[in-house]
N, CA, C and O atoms as a MOPAC input file, in Angstrom:
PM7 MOZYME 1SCF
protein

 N     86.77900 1    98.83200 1   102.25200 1
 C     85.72300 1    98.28300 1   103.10800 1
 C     85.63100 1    96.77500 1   102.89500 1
 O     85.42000 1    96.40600 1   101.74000 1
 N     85.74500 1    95.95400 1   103.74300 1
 C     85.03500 1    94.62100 1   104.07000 1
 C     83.94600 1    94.23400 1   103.18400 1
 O     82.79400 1    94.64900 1   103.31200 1
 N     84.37600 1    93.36000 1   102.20600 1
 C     83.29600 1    92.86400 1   101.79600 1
 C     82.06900 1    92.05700 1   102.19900 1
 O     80.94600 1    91.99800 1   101.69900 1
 N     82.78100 1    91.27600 1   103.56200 1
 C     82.06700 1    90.51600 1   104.49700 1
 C     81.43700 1    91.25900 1   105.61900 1
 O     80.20700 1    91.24600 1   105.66000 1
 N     81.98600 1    91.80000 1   106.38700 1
 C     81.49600 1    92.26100 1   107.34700 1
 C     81.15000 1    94.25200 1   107.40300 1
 O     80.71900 1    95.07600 1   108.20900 1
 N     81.69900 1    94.21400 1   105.92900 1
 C     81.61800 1    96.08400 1   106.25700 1
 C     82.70300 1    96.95500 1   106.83600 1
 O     82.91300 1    98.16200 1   106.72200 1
 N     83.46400 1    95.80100 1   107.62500 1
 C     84.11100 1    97.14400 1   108.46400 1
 C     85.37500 1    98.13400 1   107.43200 1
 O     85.81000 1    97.54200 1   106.44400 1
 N     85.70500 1    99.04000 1   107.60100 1
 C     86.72500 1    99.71500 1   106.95900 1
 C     87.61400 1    99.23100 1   107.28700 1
 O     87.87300 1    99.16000 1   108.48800 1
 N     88.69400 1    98.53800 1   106.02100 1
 C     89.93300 1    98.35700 1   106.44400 1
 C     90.54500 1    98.36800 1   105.70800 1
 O     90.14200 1    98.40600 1   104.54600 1
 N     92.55500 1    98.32100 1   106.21500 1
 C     93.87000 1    98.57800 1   105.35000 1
 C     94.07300 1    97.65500 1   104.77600 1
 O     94.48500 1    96.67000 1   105.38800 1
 N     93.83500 1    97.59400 1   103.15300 1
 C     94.91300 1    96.27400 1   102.50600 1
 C     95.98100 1    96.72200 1   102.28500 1
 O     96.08700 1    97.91200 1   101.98800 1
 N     97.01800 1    95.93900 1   102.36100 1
 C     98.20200 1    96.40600 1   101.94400 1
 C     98.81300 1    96.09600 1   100.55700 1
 O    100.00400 1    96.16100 1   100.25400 1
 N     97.37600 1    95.61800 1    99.47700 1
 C     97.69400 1    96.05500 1    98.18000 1
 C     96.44500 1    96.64500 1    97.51600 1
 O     95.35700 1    96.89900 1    98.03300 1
 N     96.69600 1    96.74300 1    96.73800 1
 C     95.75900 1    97.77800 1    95.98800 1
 C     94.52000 1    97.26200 1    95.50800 1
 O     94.73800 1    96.57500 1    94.51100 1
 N     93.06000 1    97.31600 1    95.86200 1
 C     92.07300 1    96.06600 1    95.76600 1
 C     91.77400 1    95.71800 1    94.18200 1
 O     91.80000 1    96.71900 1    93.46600 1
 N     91.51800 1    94.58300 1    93.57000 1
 C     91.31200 1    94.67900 1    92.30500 1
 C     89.84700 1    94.44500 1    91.87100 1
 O     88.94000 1    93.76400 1    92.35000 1
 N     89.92700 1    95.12700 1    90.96000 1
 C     88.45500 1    95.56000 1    90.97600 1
 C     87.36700 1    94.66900 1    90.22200 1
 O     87.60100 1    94.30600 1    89.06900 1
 N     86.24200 1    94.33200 1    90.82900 1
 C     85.10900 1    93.53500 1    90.77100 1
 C     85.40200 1    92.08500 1    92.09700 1
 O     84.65700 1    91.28600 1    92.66500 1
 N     86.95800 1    92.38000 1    92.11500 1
 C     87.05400 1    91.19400 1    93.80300 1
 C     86.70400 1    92.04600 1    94.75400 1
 O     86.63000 1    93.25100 1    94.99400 1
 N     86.39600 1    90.34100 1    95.50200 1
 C     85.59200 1    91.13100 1    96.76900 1
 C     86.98700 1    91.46600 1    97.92200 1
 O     87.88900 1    90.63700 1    98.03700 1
 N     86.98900 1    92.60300 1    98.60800 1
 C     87.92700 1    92.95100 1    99.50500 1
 C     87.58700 1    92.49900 1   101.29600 1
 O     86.54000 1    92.73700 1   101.89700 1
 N     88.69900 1    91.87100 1   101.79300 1
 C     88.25700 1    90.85200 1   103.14400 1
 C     88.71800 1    91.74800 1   104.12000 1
 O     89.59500 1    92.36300 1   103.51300 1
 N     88.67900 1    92.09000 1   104.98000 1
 C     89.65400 1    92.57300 1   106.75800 1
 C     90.33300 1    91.38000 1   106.83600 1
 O     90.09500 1    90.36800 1   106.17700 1
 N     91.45900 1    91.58700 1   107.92900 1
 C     92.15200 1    90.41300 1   108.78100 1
 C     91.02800 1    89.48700 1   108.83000 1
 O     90.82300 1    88.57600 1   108.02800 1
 N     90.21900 1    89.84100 1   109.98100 1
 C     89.43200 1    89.01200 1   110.47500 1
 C     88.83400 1    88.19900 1   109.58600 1
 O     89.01800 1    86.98600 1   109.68600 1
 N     87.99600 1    88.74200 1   108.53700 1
 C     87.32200 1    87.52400 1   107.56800 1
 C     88.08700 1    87.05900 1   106.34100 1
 O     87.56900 1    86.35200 1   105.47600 1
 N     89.39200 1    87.50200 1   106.30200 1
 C     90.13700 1    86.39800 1   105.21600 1
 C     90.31000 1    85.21100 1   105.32800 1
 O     90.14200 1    84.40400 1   104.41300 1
 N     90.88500 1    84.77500 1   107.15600 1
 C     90.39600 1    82.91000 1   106.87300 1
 C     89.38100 1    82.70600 1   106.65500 1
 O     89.35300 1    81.77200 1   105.85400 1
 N     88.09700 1    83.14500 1   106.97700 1
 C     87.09300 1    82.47500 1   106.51500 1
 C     86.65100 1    82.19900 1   105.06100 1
 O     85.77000 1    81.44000 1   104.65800 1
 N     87.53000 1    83.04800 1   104.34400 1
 C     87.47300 1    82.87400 1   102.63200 1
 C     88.27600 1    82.43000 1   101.88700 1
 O     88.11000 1    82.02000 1   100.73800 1
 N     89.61500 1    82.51200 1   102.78000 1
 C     90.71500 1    81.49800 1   101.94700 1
 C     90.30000 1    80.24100 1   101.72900 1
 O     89.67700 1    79.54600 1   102.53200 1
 N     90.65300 1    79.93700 1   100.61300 1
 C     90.65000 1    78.94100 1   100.19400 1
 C     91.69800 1    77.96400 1   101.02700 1
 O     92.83900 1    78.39300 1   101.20400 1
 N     91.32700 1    76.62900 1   101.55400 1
 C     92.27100 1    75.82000 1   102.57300 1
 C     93.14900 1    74.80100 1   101.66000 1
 O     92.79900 1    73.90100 1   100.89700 1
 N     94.71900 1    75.40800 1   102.12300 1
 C     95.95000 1    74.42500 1   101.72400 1
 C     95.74200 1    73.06200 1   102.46500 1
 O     95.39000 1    72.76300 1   103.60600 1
 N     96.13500 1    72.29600 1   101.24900 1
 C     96.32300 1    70.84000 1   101.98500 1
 C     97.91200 1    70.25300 1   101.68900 1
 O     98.26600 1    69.17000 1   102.15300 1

């Protein structure tokens, strides 16, 4: 589950535990931005 928004979704690794888990959708908003 989405840590951000709730929704249920597939990671395609295994979540580690006490991190928060993102969907597609809200991982850019939490990545951290390359410069």
């Amino acid at each position: 589950v989405c840590s951000d928004c709730g929704k249920a979704c597939e990671v395609p690794f295994k979540p580690t535990e006490g991190r928060p888990v993102y969907c597609r959708d809200c991982l850019p908003k939490h990545r951290k931005p390359r410069f």
